[in-house]
PDB file of C-alpha atoms in Angstrom:
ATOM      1  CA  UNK A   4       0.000   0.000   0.000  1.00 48.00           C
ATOM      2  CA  UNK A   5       1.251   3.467  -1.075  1.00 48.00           C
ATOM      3  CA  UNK A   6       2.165   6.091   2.131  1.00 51.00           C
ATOM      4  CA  UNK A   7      -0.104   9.019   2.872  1.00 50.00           C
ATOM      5  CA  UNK A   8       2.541  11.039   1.649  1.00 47.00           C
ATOM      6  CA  UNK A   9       2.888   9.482  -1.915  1.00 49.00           C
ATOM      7  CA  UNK A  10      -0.810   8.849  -2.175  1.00 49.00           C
ATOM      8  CA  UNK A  11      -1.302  12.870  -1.146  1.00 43.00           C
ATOM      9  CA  UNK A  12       1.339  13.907  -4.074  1.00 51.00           C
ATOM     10  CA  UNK A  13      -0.167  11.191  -6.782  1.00 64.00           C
ATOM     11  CA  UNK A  14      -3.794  12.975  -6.084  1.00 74.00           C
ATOM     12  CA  UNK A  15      -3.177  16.009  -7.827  1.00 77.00           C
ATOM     13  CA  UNK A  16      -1.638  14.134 -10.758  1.00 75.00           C
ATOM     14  CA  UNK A  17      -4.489  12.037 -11.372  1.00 79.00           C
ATOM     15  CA  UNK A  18      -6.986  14.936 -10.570  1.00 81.00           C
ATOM     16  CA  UNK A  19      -4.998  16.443 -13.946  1.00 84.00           C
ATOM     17  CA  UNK A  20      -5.235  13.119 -15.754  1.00 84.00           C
ATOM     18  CA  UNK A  21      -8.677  13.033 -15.142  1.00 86.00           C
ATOM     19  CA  UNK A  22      -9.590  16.838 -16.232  1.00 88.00           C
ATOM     20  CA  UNK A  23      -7.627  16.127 -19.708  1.00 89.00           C
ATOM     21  CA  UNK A  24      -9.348  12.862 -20.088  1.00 88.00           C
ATOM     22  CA  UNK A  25     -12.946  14.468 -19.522  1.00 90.00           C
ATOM     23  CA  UNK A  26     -12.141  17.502 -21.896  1.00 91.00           C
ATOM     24  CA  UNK A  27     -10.767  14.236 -24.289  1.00 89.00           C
ATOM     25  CA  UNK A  28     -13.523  12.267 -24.077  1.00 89.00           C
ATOM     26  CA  UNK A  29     -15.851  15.344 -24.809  1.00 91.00           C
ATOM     27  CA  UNK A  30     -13.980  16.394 -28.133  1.00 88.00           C
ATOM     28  CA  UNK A  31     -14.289  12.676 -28.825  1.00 86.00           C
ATOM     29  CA  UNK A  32     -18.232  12.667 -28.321  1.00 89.00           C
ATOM     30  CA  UNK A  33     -18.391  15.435 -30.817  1.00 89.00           C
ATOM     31  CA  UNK A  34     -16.478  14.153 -33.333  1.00 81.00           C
ATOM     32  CA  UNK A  35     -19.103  10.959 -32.751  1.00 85.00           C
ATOM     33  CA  UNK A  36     -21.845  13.487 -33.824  1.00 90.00           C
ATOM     34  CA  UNK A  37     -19.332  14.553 -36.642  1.00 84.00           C
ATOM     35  CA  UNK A  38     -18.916  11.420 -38.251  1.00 80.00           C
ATOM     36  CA  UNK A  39     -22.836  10.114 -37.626  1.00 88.00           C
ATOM     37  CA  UNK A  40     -23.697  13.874 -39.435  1.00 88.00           C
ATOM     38  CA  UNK A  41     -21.170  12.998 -42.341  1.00 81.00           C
ATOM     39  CA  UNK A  42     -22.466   9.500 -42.729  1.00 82.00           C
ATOM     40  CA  UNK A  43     -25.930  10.793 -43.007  1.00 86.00           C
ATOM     41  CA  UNK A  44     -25.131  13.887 -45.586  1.00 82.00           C
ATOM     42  CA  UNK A  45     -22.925  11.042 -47.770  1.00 75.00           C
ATOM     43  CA  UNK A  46     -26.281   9.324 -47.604  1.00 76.00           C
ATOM     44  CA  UNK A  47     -28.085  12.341 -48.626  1.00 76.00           C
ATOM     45  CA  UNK A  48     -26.210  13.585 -51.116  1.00 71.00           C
ATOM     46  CA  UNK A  49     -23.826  10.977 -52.965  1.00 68.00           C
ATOM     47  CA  UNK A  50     -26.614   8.044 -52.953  1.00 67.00           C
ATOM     48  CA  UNK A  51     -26.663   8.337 -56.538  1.00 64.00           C
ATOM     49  CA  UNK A  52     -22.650   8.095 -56.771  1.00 67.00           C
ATOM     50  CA  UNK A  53     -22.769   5.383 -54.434  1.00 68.00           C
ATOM     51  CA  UNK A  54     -25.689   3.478 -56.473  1.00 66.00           C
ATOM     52  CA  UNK A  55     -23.687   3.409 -59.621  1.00 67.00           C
ATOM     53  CA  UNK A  56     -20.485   2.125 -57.952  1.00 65.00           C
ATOM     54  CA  UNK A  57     -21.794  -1.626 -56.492  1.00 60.00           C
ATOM     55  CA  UNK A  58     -24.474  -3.063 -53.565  1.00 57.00           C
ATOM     56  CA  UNK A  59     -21.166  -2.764 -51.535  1.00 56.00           C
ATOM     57  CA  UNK A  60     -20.517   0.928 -52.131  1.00 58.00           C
ATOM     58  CA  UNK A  61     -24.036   2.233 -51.186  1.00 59.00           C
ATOM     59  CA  UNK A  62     -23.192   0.705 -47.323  1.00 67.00           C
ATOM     60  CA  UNK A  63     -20.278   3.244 -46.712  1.00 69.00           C
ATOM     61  CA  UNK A  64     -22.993   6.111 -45.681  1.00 76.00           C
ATOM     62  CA  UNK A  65     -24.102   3.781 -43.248  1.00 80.00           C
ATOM     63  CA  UNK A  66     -20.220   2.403 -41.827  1.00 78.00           C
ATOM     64  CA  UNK A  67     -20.217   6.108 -41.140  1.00 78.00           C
ATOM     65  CA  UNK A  68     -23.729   6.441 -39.443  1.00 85.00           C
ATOM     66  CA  UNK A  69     -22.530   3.220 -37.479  1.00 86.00           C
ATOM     67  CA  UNK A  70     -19.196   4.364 -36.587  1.00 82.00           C
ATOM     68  CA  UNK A  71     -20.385   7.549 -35.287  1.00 86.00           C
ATOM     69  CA  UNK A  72     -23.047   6.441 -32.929  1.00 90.00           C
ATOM     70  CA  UNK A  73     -20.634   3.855 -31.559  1.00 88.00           C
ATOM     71  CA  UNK A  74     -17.878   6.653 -30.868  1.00 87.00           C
ATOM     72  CA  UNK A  75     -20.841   8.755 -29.470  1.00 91.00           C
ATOM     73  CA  UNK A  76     -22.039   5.611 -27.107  1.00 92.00           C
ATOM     74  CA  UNK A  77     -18.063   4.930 -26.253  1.00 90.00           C
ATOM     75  CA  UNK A  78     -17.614   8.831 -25.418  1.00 89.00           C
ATOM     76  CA  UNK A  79     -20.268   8.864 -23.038  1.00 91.00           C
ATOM     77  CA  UNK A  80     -19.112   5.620 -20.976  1.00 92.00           C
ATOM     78  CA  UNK A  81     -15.816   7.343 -21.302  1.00 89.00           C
ATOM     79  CA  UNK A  82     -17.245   9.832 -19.277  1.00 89.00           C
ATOM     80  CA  UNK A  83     -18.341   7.573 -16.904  1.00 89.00           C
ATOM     81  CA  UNK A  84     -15.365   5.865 -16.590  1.00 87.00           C
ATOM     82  CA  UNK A  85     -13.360   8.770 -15.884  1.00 87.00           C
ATOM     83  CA  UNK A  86     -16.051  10.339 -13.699  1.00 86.00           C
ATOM     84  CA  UNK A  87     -16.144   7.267 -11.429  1.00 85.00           C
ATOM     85  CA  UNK A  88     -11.865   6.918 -11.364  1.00 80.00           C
ATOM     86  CA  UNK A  89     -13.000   2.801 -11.913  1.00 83.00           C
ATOM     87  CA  UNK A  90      -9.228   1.327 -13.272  1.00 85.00           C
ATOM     88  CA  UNK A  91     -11.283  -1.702 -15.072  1.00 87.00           C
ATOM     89  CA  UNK A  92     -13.605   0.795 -16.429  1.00 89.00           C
ATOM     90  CA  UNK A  93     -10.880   2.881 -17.671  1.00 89.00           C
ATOM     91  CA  UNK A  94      -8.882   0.039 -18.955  1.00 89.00           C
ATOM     92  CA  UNK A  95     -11.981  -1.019 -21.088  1.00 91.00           C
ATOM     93  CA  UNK A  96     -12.231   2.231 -22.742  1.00 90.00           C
ATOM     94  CA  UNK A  97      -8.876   2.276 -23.792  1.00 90.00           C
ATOM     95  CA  UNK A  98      -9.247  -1.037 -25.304  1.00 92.00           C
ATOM     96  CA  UNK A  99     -12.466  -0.306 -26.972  1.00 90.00           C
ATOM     97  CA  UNK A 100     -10.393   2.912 -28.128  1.00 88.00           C
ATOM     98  CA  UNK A 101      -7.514   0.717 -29.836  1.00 90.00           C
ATOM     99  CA  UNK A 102     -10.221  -1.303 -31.491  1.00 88.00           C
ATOM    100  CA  UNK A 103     -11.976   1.232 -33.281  1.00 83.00           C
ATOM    101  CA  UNK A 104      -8.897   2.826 -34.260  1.00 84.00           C
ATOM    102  CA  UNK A 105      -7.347  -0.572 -35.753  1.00 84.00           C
ATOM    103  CA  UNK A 106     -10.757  -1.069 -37.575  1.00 79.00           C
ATOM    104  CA  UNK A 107     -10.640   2.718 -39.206  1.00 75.00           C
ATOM    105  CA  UNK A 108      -7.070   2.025 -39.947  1.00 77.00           C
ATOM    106  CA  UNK A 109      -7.421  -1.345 -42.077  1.00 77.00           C
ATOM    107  CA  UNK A 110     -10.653   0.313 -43.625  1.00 71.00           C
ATOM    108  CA  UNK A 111      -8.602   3.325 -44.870  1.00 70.00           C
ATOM    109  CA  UNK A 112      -5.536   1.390 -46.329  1.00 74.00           C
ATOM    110  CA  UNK A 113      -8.052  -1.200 -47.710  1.00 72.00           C
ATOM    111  CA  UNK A 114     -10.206   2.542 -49.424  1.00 67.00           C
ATOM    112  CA  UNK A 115      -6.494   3.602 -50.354  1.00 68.00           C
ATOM    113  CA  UNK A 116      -5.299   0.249 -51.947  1.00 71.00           C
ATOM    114  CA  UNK A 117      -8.525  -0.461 -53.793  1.00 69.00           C
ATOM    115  CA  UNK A 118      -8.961   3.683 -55.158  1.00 66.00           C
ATOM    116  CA  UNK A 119      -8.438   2.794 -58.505  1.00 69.00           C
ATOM    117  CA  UNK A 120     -10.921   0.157 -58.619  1.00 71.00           C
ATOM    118  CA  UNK A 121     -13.503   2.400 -57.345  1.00 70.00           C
ATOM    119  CA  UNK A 122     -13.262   4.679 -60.570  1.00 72.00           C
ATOM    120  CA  UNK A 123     -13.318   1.744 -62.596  1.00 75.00           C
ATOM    121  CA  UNK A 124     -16.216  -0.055 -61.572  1.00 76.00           C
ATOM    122  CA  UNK A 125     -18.188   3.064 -61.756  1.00 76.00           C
ATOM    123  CA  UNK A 126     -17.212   3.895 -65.273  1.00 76.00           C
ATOM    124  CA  UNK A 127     -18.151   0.657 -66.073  1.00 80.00           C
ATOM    125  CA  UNK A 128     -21.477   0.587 -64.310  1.00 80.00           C
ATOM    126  CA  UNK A 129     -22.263   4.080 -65.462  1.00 79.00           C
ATOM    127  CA  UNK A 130     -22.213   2.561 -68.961  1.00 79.00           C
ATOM    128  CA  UNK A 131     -24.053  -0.287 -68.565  1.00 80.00           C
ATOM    129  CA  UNK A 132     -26.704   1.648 -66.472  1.00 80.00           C
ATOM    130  CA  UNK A 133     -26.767   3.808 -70.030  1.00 80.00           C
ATOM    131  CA  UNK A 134     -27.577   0.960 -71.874  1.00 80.00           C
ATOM    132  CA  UNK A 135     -30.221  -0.548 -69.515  1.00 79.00           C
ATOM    133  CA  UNK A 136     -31.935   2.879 -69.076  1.00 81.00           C
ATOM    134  CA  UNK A 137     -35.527   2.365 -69.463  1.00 74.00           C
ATOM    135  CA  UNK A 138     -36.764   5.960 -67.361  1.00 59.00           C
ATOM    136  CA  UNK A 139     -39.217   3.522 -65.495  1.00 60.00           C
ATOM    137  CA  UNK A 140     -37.923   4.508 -62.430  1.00 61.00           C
ATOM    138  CA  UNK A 141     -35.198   2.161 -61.811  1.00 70.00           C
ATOM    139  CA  UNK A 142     -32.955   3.076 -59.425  1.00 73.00           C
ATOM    140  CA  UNK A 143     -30.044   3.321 -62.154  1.00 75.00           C
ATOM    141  CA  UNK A 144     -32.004   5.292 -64.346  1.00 80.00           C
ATOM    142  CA  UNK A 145     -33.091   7.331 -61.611  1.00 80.00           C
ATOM    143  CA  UNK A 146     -29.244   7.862 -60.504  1.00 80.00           C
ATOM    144  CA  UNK A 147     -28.280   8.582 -64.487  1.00 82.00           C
ATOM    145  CA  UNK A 148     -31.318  11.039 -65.273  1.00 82.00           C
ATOM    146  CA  UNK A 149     -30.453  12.642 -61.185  1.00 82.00           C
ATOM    147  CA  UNK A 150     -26.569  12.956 -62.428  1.00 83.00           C
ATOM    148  CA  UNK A 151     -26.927  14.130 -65.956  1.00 83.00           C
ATOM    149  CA  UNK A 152     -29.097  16.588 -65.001  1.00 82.00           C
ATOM    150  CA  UNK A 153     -27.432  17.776 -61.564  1.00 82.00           C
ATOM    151  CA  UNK A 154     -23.887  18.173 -63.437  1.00 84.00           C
ATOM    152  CA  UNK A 155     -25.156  19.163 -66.490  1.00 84.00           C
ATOM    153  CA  UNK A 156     -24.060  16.213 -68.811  1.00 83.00           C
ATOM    154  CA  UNK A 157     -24.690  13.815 -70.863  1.00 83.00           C
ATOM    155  CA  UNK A 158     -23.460  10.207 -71.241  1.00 81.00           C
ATOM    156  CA  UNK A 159     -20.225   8.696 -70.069  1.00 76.00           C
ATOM    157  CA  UNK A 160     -17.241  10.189 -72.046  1.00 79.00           C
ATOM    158  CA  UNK A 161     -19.652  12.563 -74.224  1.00 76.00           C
ATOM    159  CA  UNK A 162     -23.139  12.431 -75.322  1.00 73.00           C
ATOM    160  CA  UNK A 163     -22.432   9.884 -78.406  1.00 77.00           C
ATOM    161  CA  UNK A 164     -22.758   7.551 -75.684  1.00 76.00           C
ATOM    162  CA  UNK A 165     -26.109   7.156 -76.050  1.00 76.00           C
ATOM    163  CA  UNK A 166     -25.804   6.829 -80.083  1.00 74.00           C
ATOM    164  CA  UNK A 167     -25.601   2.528 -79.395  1.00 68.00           C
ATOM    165  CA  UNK A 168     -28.108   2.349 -76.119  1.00 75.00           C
ATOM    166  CA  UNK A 169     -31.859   0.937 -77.021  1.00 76.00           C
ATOM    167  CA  UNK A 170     -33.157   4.065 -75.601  1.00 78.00           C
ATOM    168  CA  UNK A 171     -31.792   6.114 -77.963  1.00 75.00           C
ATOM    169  CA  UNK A 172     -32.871   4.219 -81.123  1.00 72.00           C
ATOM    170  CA  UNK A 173     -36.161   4.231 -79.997  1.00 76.00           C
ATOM    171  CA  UNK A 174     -36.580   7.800 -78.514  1.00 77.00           C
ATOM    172  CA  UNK A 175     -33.956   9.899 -78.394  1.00 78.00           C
ATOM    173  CA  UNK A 176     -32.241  11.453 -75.835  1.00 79.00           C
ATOM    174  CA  UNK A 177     -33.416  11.392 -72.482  1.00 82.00           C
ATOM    175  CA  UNK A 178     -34.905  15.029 -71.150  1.00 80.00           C
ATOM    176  CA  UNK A 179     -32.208  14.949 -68.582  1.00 82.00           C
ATOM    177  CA  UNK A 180     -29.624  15.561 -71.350  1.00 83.00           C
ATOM    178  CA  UNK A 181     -31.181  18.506 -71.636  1.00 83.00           C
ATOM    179  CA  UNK A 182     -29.435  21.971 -71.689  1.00 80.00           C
ATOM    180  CA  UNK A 183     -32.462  23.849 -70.859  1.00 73.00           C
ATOM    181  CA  UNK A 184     -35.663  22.746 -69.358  1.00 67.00           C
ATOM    182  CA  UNK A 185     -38.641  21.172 -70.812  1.00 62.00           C
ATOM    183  CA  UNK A 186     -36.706  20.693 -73.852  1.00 69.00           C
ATOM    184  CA  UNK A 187     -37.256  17.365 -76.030  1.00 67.00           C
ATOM    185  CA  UNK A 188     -34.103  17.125 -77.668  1.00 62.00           C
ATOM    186  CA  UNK A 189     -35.030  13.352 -79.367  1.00 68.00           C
ATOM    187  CA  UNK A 190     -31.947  12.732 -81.558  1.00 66.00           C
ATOM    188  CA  UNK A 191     -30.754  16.696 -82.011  1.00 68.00           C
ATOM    189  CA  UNK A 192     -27.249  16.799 -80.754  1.00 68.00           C
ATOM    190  CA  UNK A 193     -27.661  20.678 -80.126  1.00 76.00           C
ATOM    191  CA  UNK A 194     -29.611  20.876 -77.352  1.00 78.00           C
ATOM    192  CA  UNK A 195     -27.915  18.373 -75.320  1.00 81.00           C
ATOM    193  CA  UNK A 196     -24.611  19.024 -73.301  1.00 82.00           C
ATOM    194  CA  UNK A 197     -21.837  17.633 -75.034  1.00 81.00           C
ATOM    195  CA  UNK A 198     -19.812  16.723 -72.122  1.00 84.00           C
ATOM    196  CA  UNK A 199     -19.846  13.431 -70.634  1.00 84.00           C
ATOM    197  CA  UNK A 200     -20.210  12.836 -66.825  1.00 83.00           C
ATOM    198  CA  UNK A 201     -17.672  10.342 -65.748  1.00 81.00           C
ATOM    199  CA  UNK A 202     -14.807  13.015 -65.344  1.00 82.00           C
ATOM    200  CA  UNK A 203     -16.923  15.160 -63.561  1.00 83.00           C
ATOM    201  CA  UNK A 204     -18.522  12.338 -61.642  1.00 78.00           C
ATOM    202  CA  UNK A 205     -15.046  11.462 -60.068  1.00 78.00           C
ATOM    203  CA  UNK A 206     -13.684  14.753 -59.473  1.00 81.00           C
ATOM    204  CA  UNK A 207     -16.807  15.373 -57.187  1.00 74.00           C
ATOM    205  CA  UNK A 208     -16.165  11.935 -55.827  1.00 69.00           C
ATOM    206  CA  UNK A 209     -12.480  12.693 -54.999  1.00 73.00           C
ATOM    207  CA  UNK A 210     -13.188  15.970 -53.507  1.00 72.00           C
ATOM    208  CA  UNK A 211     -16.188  14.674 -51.170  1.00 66.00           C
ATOM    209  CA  UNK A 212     -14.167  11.266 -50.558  1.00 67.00           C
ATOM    210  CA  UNK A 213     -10.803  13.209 -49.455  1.00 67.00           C
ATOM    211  CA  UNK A 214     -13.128  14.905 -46.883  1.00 68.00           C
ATOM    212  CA  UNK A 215     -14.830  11.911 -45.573  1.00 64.00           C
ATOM    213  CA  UNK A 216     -11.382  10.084 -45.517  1.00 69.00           C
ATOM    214  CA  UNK A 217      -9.780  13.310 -43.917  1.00 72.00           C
ATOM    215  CA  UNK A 218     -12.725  13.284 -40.700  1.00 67.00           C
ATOM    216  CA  UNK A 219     -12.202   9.798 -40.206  1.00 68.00           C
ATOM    217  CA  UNK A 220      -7.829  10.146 -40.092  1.00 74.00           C
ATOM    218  CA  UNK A 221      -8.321  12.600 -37.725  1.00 74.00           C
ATOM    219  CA  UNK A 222     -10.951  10.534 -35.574  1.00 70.00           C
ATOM    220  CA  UNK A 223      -8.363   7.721 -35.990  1.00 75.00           C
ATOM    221  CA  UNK A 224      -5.426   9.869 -34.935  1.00 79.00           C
ATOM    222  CA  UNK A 225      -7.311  11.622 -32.074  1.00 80.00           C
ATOM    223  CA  UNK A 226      -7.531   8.049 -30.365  1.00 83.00           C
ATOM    224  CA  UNK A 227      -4.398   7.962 -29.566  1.00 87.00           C
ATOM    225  CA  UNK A 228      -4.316  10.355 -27.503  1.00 87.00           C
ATOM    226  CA  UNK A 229      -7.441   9.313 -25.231  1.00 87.00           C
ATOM    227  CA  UNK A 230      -5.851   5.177 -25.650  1.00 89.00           C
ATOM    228  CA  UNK A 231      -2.587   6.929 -23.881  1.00 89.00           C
ATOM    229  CA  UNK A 232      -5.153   9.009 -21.591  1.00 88.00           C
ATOM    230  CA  UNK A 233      -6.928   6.197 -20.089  1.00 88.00           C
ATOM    231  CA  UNK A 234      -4.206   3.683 -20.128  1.00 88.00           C
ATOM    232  CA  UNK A 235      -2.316   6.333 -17.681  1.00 86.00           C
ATOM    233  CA  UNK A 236      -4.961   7.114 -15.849  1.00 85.00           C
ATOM    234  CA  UNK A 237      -5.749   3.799 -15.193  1.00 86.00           C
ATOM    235  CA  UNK A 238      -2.092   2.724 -14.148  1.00 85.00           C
ATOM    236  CA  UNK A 239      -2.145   5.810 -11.624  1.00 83.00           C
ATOM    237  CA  UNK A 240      -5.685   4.900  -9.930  1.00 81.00           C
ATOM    238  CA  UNK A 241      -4.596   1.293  -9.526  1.00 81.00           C
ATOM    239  CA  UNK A 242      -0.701   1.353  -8.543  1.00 75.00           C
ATOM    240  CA  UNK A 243      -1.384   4.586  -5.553  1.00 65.00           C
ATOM    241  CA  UNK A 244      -4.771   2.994  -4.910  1.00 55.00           C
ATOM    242  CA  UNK A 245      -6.611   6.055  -5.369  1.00 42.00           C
ATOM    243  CA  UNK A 246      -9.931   6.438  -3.647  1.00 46.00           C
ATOM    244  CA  UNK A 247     -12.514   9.180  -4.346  1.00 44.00           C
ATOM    245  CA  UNK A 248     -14.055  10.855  -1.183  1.00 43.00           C
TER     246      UNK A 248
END
C-alpha cells in the first residue's frame, strides 16, 4: 500500500489526468456526432454516386452512421469511466479505443489500396446503367437522369454515348440531357450538353471522398491520444490505490 505522503502527491496528478481525459472524451463525443452527421449527408447527397459504384458501395454512408453512434455511445461511458476513477472501467475504454482505431485504420488502407478500382467499376457501371436505361424509375435510371441533369451532362465520355443504347434508337435522348428545361431534344445533338459525366462524376467523388477520408484520419489519430489518456490514468488509480471521497 502506497504512504499518505505518496498517495497525497499522486492525487493532484491524477486529478490532472482526469480533467484532460474528460475535456478528451468530450472532443471525442463530438467528433461521434461529426462522423454520424457525415455519414448521413454522404447518404443524402452521394446516394446516386454510391448506387452506380456496387451493392457494396451504397453501405459506406451507413459504416459512417454506425461508426459515429458507436464513438458517441463509447464517449459517453468514457465519461463515466473517468467520472467514477474505476481502473477496469478505464482500462476497457482504452481497449475499446484501440479497437476502433485498428478497424478505421485497415478500412482506410483497404479505401487507399482499392482507389483505382472504385473509378473503374463506376465507369463501367455508369455505362451499362446507359444501356439498360428504361426511365421507369429504376434506381439506375433514376441515378443517371439525377446525375446528368445535376452536373449538367450527358453520357459517359460525351453524349455519343447514347448513339448505341436501345433508348436512344427508340426515342432519343433522355430530357435529362437537356441543356435547358422542358426541352425534347429526341436525336438533335444541339440541345444536349456535349460533355460526358464520368470526369466530372469522379472529381466530385475525390473531392467529397478526401473529406470523408480526412474526418475519419483525424478521428483515428485523435484516439491515440485518449488510448494513452486512459491507459495512464488507469495505471495511476490502480498502482497509488486512489480512492474518491
Amino acid at each position: 500500500m502506497a504512504s499518505p505522503s505518496r498517495r497525497l502527491q499522486t492525487k493532484p496528478v491524477i486529478t490532472c489526468l482526469k480533467s484532460v481525459l474528460l475535456i478528451y472524451t468530450f472532443i471525442f463525443w463530438i467528433t461521434g456526432v461529426i462522423l454520424l452527421a457525415v455519414g448521413i449527408w454522404g447518404k443524402v447527397s452521394l446516394e446516386n454516386y454510391f448506387s452506380l459504384l456496387n451493392e457494396k458501395a451504397t453501405n459506406v454512408p451507413f459504416v459512417l452512421i454506425g461508426t459515429g453512434t458507436v464513438i458517441i455511445l463509447l464517449g459517453t461511458f468514457g465519461c463515466f469511466a473517468t467520472c467514477r476513477a474505476s481502473a477496469w472501467m478505464l482500462k476497457l475504454y482504452a481497449m475499446f479505443l484501440t479497437l476502433i482505431f485498428l478497424v478505421e485504420l485497415v478500412a482506410a488502407i483497404v479505401g487507399f489500396v482499392f482507389r483505382h478500382e472504385i473509378k473503374n467499376s463506376f465507369k463501367k457501371n455508369y455505362e451499362k446503367a446507359l444501356k439498360q436505361y428504361n426511365a421507369t424509375g429504376d434506381y439506375r435510371s433514376n441515378a443517371v437522369d439525377k446525375i446528368q441533369s445535376t452536373l449538367h451532362c450527358c453520357g459517359a465520355t460525351n453524349f455519343r454515348d447514347w448513339n448505341v443504347t436501345n433508348y436512344y434508337i427508340e426515342k432519343g435522348f433522355p430530357k435529362s440531357c437537356c441543356k435547358v428545361e422542358d426541352c425534347s431534344p429526341q436525336r438533335d445533338a444541339d440541345k444536349v450538353n456535349n460533355e460526358g459525366c464520368f470526369i466530372k462524376v469522379m472529381t466530385i467523388i475525390e473531392s467529397e471522398m478526401g473529406v470523408v477520408a480526412g474526418i475519419s484520419f483525424g478521428v483515428a489519430c485523435f484516439q491515440l491520444i485518449g488510448i494513452f489518456l486512459a491507459y495512464c490514468l488507469s495505471r495511476a488509480i490502480t498502482n497509488n490505490q486512489y480512492e474518491i471521497v
